[in-house]
Coordinates of C-alpha atoms in Angstrom, one line a residue:
X926 CA 13.0 9.3 -24.0
X927 CA 9.7 7.4 -23.9
X928 CA 9.9 3.7 -24.7
X929 CA 6.7 3.9 -26.6
X930 CA 8.1 5.1 -29.9
X931 CA 6.4 3.0 -32.6
X932 CA 8.0 1.5 -35.7
X933 CA 7.0 -0.4 -38.8
X934 CA 9.3 -3.1 -40.2
X935 CA 9.1 -3.5 -44.0
X936 CA 10.7 -6.6 -45.8
X937 CA 11.0 -7.8 -42.2
X938 CA 12.5 -11.3 -42.9
X939 CA 12.9 -13.3 -39.7
X940 CA 13.1 -10.1 -37.6
X941 CA 16.7 -9.5 -36.8
X942 CA 16.5 -5.8 -37.3
X943 CA 13.2 -5.6 -35.4
X944 CA 14.5 -7.6 -32.5
X945 CA 17.3 -5.1 -32.0
X946 CA 14.9 -2.1 -32.0
X947 CA 12.6 -3.9 -29.6
X948 CA 15.5 -4.5 -27.2
X949 CA 16.4 -0.8 -27.4
X950 CA 12.8 0.1 -26.3
X951 CA 10.9 0.7 -29.6
X952 CA 7.5 -0.9 -30.1
X953 CA 6.6 -2.7 -33.3
X954 CA 3.2 -1.7 -34.8
X955 CA 3.5 -4.1 -37.8
X956 CA 5.9 -6.3 -39.7
X957 CA 5.4 -6.8 -43.5
X958 CA 7.1 -9.8 -45.1
X959 CA 6.5 -11.9 -48.2
X960 CA 7.9 -15.2 -47.0
X961 CA 5.2 -17.2 -45.2
X962 CA 7.7 -19.2 -43.0
X963 CA 9.4 -16.0 -41.9
X964 CA 6.0 -14.6 -41.0
X965 CA 5.3 -17.5 -38.7
X966 CA 8.8 -16.8 -37.1
X967 CA 7.7 -13.2 -36.6
X968 CA 4.4 -14.2 -35.1
X969 CA 6.1 -16.6 -32.7
X970 CA 8.5 -13.9 -31.6
X971 CA 5.6 -11.5 -31.1
X972 CA 4.1 -14.1 -28.8
X973 CA 7.4 -14.4 -27.0
X974 CA 7.6 -10.7 -26.3
X975 CA 4.0 -10.4 -25.1
X976 CA 4.3 -13.5 -22.8
X977 CA 7.6 -12.2 -21.4
X978 CA 6.1 -8.7 -20.7
X979 CA 3.1 -10.3 -19.0
X980 CA 4.9 -12.8 -16.8
X981 CA 3.8 -15.8 -18.7
X982 CA 7.1 -16.9 -20.4
X983 CA 6.6 -20.4 -19.1
X984 CA 4.0 -20.9 -21.9
X985 CA 6.7 -20.1 -24.5
X986 CA 9.0 -22.5 -22.8
X987 CA 6.3 -25.2 -23.1
X988 CA 6.0 -24.4 -26.8
X989 CA 9.8 -24.9 -27.4
X990 CA 9.5 -28.2 -25.6
X991 CA 6.7 -29.3 -27.8
X992 CA 4.3 -29.5 -24.9
X993 CA 1.8 -27.1 -26.6
X994 CA 1.0 -26.5 -30.3
X995 CA 1.7 -23.4 -32.2
X996 CA -2.0 -22.6 -32.3
X997 CA -2.2 -23.0 -28.6
X998 CA 0.8 -20.6 -28.2
X999 CA -0.9 -18.0 -30.4
X1000 CA -4.2 -18.3 -28.7
X1001 CA -2.5 -17.4 -25.4
X1002 CA -1.8 -13.8 -26.6
X1003 CA -4.0 -11.1 -28.0
X1004 CA -5.0 -11.7 -31.6
X1005 CA -3.7 -8.2 -32.5
X1006 CA -0.1 -9.4 -31.7
X1007 CA -0.4 -12.2 -34.3
X1008 CA -2.3 -10.2 -36.8
X1009 CA 0.3 -7.4 -36.7
X1010 CA 2.4 -9.7 -38.9
X1011 CA 1.3 -9.0 -42.5
X1012 CA 2.2 -11.7 -45.0
X1013 CA 2.1 -9.8 -48.3
X1014 CA 4.4 -9.1 -51.2
X1015 CA 4.9 -5.3 -51.3
X1016 CA 3.8 -4.0 -54.7
X1017 CA 1.3 -1.9 -56.5
X1018 CA -1.5 -4.5 -56.1
X1019 CA -1.1 -4.9 -52.4
X1020 CA -0.2 -1.4 -51.1
X1021 CA -3.8 -0.4 -50.3
X1022 CA -4.5 -3.6 -48.5
X1023 CA -1.3 -3.3 -46.4
X1024 CA -2.0 0.3 -45.6
X1025 CA -5.4 -0.6 -44.4
X1026 CA -4.0 -3.3 -42.0
X1027 CA -1.3 -0.9 -40.7
X1028 CA -3.9 1.8 -40.2
X1029 CA -5.9 -0.6 -38.2
X1030 CA -2.9 -1.5 -36.0
X1031 CA -2.0 2.2 -35.5
X1032 CA -5.5 3.4 -34.6
X1033 CA -5.1 7.0 -33.6
X1034 CA -1.4 6.6 -32.9
X1035 CA 1.4 8.2 -34.9
X1036 CA 4.1 6.1 -36.6
X1037 CA 7.6 7.4 -35.4
X1038 CA 10.0 5.2 -37.4
X1039 CA 10.1 2.9 -40.4
X1040 CA 12.9 0.3 -40.7
X1041 CA 13.9 -2.4 -43.2
X1042 CA 15.5 -2.9 -46.5
X1043 CA 14.2 -4.6 -49.7
X1044 CA 15.6 -8.1 -50.6
X1045 CA 19.2 -7.7 -51.6
X1046 CA 19.7 -10.3 -54.4
X1047 CA 19.2 -7.8 -57.2
X1048 CA 21.8 -5.4 -55.8
X1049 CA 24.3 -8.0 -54.5
X1050 CA 27.6 -8.6 -56.4
X1051 CA 27.0 -12.4 -56.0
X1052 CA 23.5 -12.1 -57.4
X1053 CA 24.7 -10.1 -60.4
X1054 CA 27.5 -12.5 -61.0
X1055 CA 25.1 -15.4 -61.2
X1056 CA 22.6 -13.9 -63.7
X1057 CA 21.1 -10.9 -65.3
X1058 CA 19.6 -8.8 -62.4
X1059 CA 19.3 -5.6 -64.4
X1060 CA 15.6 -6.2 -65.1
X1061 CA 14.8 -7.8 -61.8
X1062 CA 11.6 -6.2 -60.3
X1063 CA 13.3 -6.2 -56.9
X1064 CA 15.5 -3.3 -58.1
X1065 CA 12.4 -1.0 -57.8
X1066 CA 11.1 -2.0 -54.4
X1067 CA 12.6 1.1 -52.8
X1068 CA 9.9 3.0 -54.7
X1069 CA 7.2 1.2 -52.6
X1070 CA 9.3 1.8 -49.5
X1071 CA 8.9 5.5 -50.3
X1072 CA 5.2 5.1 -50.5
X1073 CA 5.1 4.1 -46.8
X1074 CA 7.3 7.2 -46.0
X1075 CA 4.9 9.5 -47.8
X1076 CA 1.8 8.0 -46.1
X1077 CA 3.0 7.8 -42.5
X1078 CA 5.7 10.6 -42.5
X1079 CA 7.8 9.1 -39.6
X1080 CA 10.5 11.3 -38.1
X1081 CA 13.2 8.8 -39.1
X1082 CA 13.7 5.8 -41.3
X1083 CA 16.5 3.2 -41.2
X1084 CA 17.2 1.5 -44.5
X1085 CA 19.6 -1.5 -44.7
X1086 CA 21.2 -3.2 -47.7
X1087 CA 24.2 -4.8 -49.2
X1088 CA 27.3 -3.0 -50.5
X1089 CA 26.5 -4.0 -54.0
X1090 CA 23.8 -1.3 -53.9
X1091 CA 26.5 1.3 -54.3
X1092 CA 27.4 0.1 -57.7
X1093 CA 24.2 -1.5 -59.1
X1094 CA 23.0 0.3 -62.3
X1095 CA 19.7 0.6 -64.0
X1096 CA 19.3 -0.2 -67.7
X1097 CA 19.8 3.5 -68.4
X1098 CA 23.2 3.3 -66.7
X1099 CA 22.1 5.2 -63.6
X1100 CA 23.1 4.1 -60.1
X1101 CA 20.0 2.7 -58.3
X1102 CA 21.5 4.2 -55.1
X1103 CA 21.5 7.7 -56.6
X1104 CA 17.9 7.2 -57.8
X1105 CA 16.9 6.0 -54.4
X1106 CA 18.5 8.9 -52.5
X1107 CA 16.9 11.4 -54.9
X1108 CA 13.5 10.0 -54.3
X1109 CA 13.8 10.1 -50.5
X1110 CA 15.0 13.7 -50.7
X1111 CA 12.1 14.6 -53.0
X1112 CA 9.5 13.3 -50.5
X1113 CA 11.0 15.4 -47.7
X1114 CA 13.8 13.5 -46.1
X1115 CA 17.5 14.4 -45.5
X1116 CA 19.6 11.3 -45.8
X1117 CA 23.0 10.1 -44.6
X1118 CA 24.6 6.7 -44.9
X1119 CA 27.6 4.8 -43.8
X1120 CA 29.0 1.3 -44.4
X1121 CA 29.0 -0.4 -41.0
X1122 CA 30.9 -3.6 -40.2
X1123 CA 29.0 -5.9 -37.8
X1124 CA 32.3 -7.1 -36.1
X1125 CA 32.8 -3.6 -34.7
X1126 CA 29.5 -3.8 -32.8
X1127 CA 29.8 -7.0 -30.8
X1128 CA 28.9 -9.4 -33.7
X1129 CA 31.5 -12.1 -34.3
X1130 CA 31.1 -11.8 -38.1
X1131 CA 32.8 -9.8 -40.8
X1132 CA 29.6 -8.5 -42.3
X1133 CA 29.5 -5.1 -44.0
X1134 CA 26.2 -3.4 -44.8
X1135 CA 25.0 0.0 -45.9
X1136 CA 22.9 1.6 -43.2
X1137 CA 21.1 4.7 -44.5
X1138 CA 19.2 6.9 -42.1
X1139 CA 16.6 9.4 -43.2
X1140 CA 15.3 12.3 -41.0
X1141 CA 12.2 14.2 -42.0
X1142 CA 12.4 17.9 -42.8
X1143 CA 15.8 18.3 -41.2
X1144 CA 17.2 21.8 -41.7
X1145 CA 20.3 21.6 -39.4
X1146 CA 23.9 21.7 -40.6
X1147 CA 25.3 19.1 -38.3
X1148 CA 25.3 15.4 -39.1
X1149 CA 22.3 13.6 -37.6
X1150 CA 23.7 10.1 -38.3
X1151 CA 23.7 8.2 -35.0
X1152 CA 27.3 8.0 -33.6
X1153 CA 26.9 4.3 -32.7
X1154 CA 28.9 3.0 -29.8
X1155 CA 31.5 0.4 -30.9
X1156 CA 32.0 -2.8 -29.0
X1157 CA 34.8 -5.2 -30.0
X1158 CA 34.9 -8.0 -27.3
X1159 CA 38.1 -9.8 -26.7
X1160 CA 36.7 -13.2 -27.7
X1161 CA 36.9 -15.5 -30.7
X1162 CA 34.5 -17.7 -32.6
X1163 CA 35.0 -20.6 -30.3
X1164 CA 33.1 -18.6 -27.6
X1165 CA 30.0 -19.1 -29.9
X1166 CA 30.4 -22.8 -30.2
X1167 CA 32.1 -24.5 -27.3
X1168 CA 29.1 -24.8 -25.0
X1169 CA 26.9 -26.5 -27.5
X1170 CA 26.5 -30.3 -27.6
X1171 CA 29.0 -32.1 -29.8
X1172 CA 27.2 -33.7 -32.7
X1173 CA 28.3 -35.3 -36.0
X1174 CA 26.8 -34.9 -39.5
X1175 CA 23.1 -35.7 -39.4
X1176 CA 23.1 -35.5 -35.6
X1177 CA 21.3 -33.2 -33.2
X1178 CA 17.6 -32.1 -33.4
X1179 CA 15.4 -29.0 -33.8
X1180 CA 13.8 -29.6 -30.4
X1181 CA 15.6 -28.6 -27.2
X1182 CA 19.1 -29.9 -26.2
X1183 CA 21.1 -29.2 -23.0
X1184 CA 24.4 -27.2 -23.1
X1185 CA 27.5 -29.2 -22.3
X1186 CA 29.4 -26.4 -20.6
X1187 CA 28.9 -23.0 -19.0
X1188 CA 28.3 -20.3 -21.7
X1189 CA 31.0 -17.8 -22.1
X1190 CA 30.6 -14.4 -20.4
X1191 CA 30.4 -12.8 -23.8
X1192 CA 27.3 -14.9 -24.7
X1193 CA 25.6 -13.5 -21.7
X1194 CA 26.7 -9.9 -22.3
X1195 CA 25.5 -10.2 -25.9
X1196 CA 22.2 -11.5 -24.7
X1197 CA 22.6 -14.6 -26.9
X1198 CA 22.5 -17.0 -24.0
X1199 CA 19.1 -17.3 -22.4
X1200 CA 17.7 -19.7 -19.7
X1201 CA 14.9 -20.9 -22.0
X1202 CA 15.3 -24.1 -24.0
X1203 CA 17.8 -24.0 -26.9
X1204 CA 16.6 -25.3 -30.2
X1205 CA 17.7 -25.9 -33.8
X1206 CA 21.1 -27.5 -33.0
X1207 CA 20.5 -30.0 -35.9
X1208 CA 23.3 -30.8 -38.4
X1209 CA 22.9 -31.6 -42.0
X1210 CA 23.9 -35.1 -43.3
X1211 CA 26.8 -35.1 -45.7
X1212 CA 28.2 -37.4 -48.3
X1213 CA 31.4 -39.4 -47.5
X1214 CA 33.3 -37.3 -50.1
X1215 CA 32.2 -34.0 -48.5
X1216 CA 33.2 -35.2 -45.1
X1217 CA 36.6 -36.1 -46.4
X1218 CA 36.9 -32.6 -47.9
X1219 CA 35.8 -31.0 -44.6
X1220 CA 38.6 -32.9 -42.7
X1221 CA 41.1 -31.8 -45.3
X1222 CA 40.0 -28.2 -45.0
X1223 CA 40.0 -28.2 -41.2
X1224 CA 43.5 -29.8 -41.1
X1225 CA 44.8 -27.2 -43.5
X1226 CA 43.6 -24.4 -41.3
X1227 CA 44.7 -26.0 -38.0
X1228 CA 48.2 -26.9 -39.2
X1229 CA 49.0 -24.2 -41.7
X1230 CA 46.5 -21.4 -41.0
X1231 CA 45.7 -21.6 -44.7
X1232 CA 42.3 -21.6 -46.5
X1233 CA 41.5 -24.4 -48.9
X1234 CA 41.8 -23.6 -52.6
X1235 CA 39.8 -26.1 -54.6
X1236 CA 43.0 -27.1 -56.5
X1237 CA 44.6 -28.1 -53.2
X1238 CA 42.4 -31.2 -53.0
X1239 CA 43.5 -34.6 -54.1
X1240 CA 42.2 -35.5 -57.6
X1241 CA 39.8 -38.1 -56.3
X1242 CA 37.9 -35.4 -54.3
X1243 CA 37.6 -32.9 -57.3
X1244 CA 34.2 -33.6 -58.7
X1245 CA 33.3 -30.0 -59.7
X1246 CA 33.8 -29.1 -63.4
X1247 CA 34.3 -25.4 -62.7
X1248 CA 37.7 -25.4 -61.0
X1249 CA 38.6 -21.8 -61.8
X1250 CA 35.5 -20.2 -60.1
X1251 CA 34.3 -20.2 -56.5
X1252 CA 37.6 -21.8 -55.6
X1253 CA 36.9 -21.2 -51.9
X1254 CA 33.6 -23.1 -52.0
X1255 CA 34.8 -25.1 -49.0
X1256 CA 35.6 -22.8 -46.0
X1257 CA 36.1 -23.4 -42.3
X1258 CA 34.5 -21.2 -39.7
X1259 CA 37.8 -20.8 -37.9
X1260 CA 37.3 -20.9 -34.1
X1261 CA 40.5 -19.1 -33.3
X1262 CA 39.6 -15.9 -35.2
X1263 CA 37.8 -12.9 -33.7
X1264 CA 35.1 -13.0 -36.4
X1265 CA 34.0 -15.4 -39.1
X1266 CA 33.2 -14.7 -42.7
X1267 CA 29.8 -13.4 -43.8
X1268 CA 26.8 -15.6 -43.4
X1269 CA 24.5 -15.5 -46.5
X1270 CA 21.2 -17.2 -47.5
X1271 CA 23.1 -19.6 -49.7
X1272 CA 23.8 -21.6 -46.6
X1273 CA 20.3 -23.0 -47.2
X1274 CA 21.6 -24.8 -50.3
X1275 CA 24.6 -26.4 -48.7
X1276 CA 27.0 -26.0 -45.8
X1277 CA 30.3 -26.2 -47.6
X1278 CA 31.2 -22.5 -46.9
X1279 CA 30.5 -23.0 -43.2
X1280 CA 32.5 -26.0 -42.0
X1281 CA 32.7 -26.5 -38.2
X1282 CA 36.2 -26.0 -36.9
X1283 CA 36.1 -29.2 -34.7
X1284 CA 37.5 -32.0 -36.9
X1285 CA 36.0 -34.6 -34.6
X1286 CA 32.5 -33.3 -35.2
X1287 CA 33.3 -33.1 -39.0
X1288 CA 30.2 -31.3 -40.3
X1289 CA 28.8 -28.0 -41.4
X1290 CA 27.3 -25.6 -38.9
X1291 CA 23.8 -26.1 -37.4
X1292 CA 21.1 -23.4 -37.7
X1293 CA 21.6 -22.5 -34.0
X1294 CA 25.3 -22.0 -34.5
X1295 CA 24.6 -19.7 -37.5
X1296 CA 22.0 -17.9 -35.5
X1297 CA 24.5 -17.2 -32.8
X1298 CA 26.9 -15.8 -35.5
X1299 CA 24.0 -13.5 -36.4
X1300 CA 23.6 -12.7 -32.7
X1301 CA 20.1 -14.1 -32.4
X1302 CA 19.2 -15.1 -28.9
X1303 CA 19.1 -18.8 -28.2
X1304 CA 15.3 -18.6 -27.5
X1305 CA 14.6 -17.3 -31.0
X1306 CA 12.7 -20.0 -32.8
X1307 CA 12.7 -20.2 -36.6
X1308 CA 9.4 -21.5 -38.0
X1309 CA 8.1 -23.2 -41.1
X1310 CA 4.7 -22.9 -42.7
X1311 CA 3.6 -26.4 -41.9
X1312 CA 4.5 -26.1 -38.2
X1313 CA 7.0 -28.9 -38.6
X1314 CA 10.7 -28.0 -38.3
X1315 CA 12.4 -27.4 -41.7
X1316 CA 16.2 -26.9 -41.5
X1317 CA 16.4 -25.3 -45.0
X1318 CA 13.9 -22.7 -44.2
X1319 CA 15.6 -21.9 -40.9
X1320 CA 19.0 -21.5 -42.7
X1321 CA 17.5 -19.2 -45.3
X1322 CA 15.8 -16.9 -42.7
X1323 CA 19.0 -16.7 -40.6
X1324 CA 21.2 -16.0 -43.6
X1325 CA 19.0 -13.2 -44.8
X1326 CA 18.8 -11.5 -41.5
X1327 CA 20.4 -8.3 -40.0
X1328 CA 22.5 -9.2 -37.0
X1329 CA 20.5 -8.4 -33.9
X1330 CA 23.4 -6.8 -32.0
X1331 CA 24.1 -4.4 -34.8
X1332 CA 20.5 -3.4 -35.0
X1333 CA 20.4 -2.9 -31.3
X1334 CA 23.4 -0.6 -31.3
X1335 CA 21.8 1.5 -34.1
X1336 CA 18.5 1.6 -32.3
X1337 CA 20.0 2.6 -28.9
X1338 CA 21.9 5.5 -30.3
X1339 CA 18.9 6.6 -32.4
X1340 CA 16.9 6.7 -29.2
X1341 CA 19.5 8.8 -27.4
X1342 CA 19.5 11.3 -30.3
X1343 CA 15.7 11.4 -30.6

């Protein structure tokens, strides 16, 4: 199959889904994303791919080392690469503008594939538990997704979302997922979906997501859902962490650091390790109380293989009033397990749910460590609007992303079936 199949990424975020499809051989025509910082991340990654494909990757390395500015990096690639990232909120007031930009990028070419999924907060169980999401406008973003399908009529689309979508209901009591499927069928697509767990596809994370695949005007009787090749490597979470510099709370930096050990073979197989500079190994500062709780939690796991329940803490460390909810708010990313718990965007608020397993380092995870859990390559740089590193923005982008390896496995099988 030709490697020139073209795709559009909607609600692209930091580009985890897109990166997997690019690795498999698909070509991005455009990315549409509302968050300005994530758009700069996408632009920088577009620059990376162009420079790599044109034997100029040394320029990207200079950028990571702060030897050239972001503007200088972008000016080294065709402007069309940068302009293909469209920073817009998808909605009724912006559709025509977005269509015009995509049409310009496409030229006379045909769009083969649309990927992406609307923001998941309105569908997620956590989001619904924290507030009334029933009237959240994000519940209806799938309708605009359908507008792109109607306009460009790709052969396939791949739609990703959280498990909560299966049970989220409209004010009328209808399941949003049923409304969504009916709409996709109405505009000419057969649809199939499965719940995929990232840890079955090379990702060291227990992350389950709905992956819905649509195929245009399919009249066959056999399933067209890609039979994705599974990969469960015989490694554990320490393989993600042990070659990174040992730092304490508040230590490290967003700019490049050297590895302290040879990367595991798995990091190379997963294409996480790269020879380019490694960035974003910068730890949050923490209060003395939090650091004491972290040590307590790590000791409990190391000595008893038991997770910390909030009531387990000594009284002088219990400062939260709500002691009967979110009782596992402090959680160790256990290095001796085959996969860690799910990374979510809340990591941008605090690191309590992602405590490093090394009691000597005594801190929460860095953006680079979380990016590795999400299977992003080490040369993936997470941007901020201002151009200055912003750890909170990096955490948010990483937490919202689709694991790159999962996306790659889906894309590779889809390409075989094409």
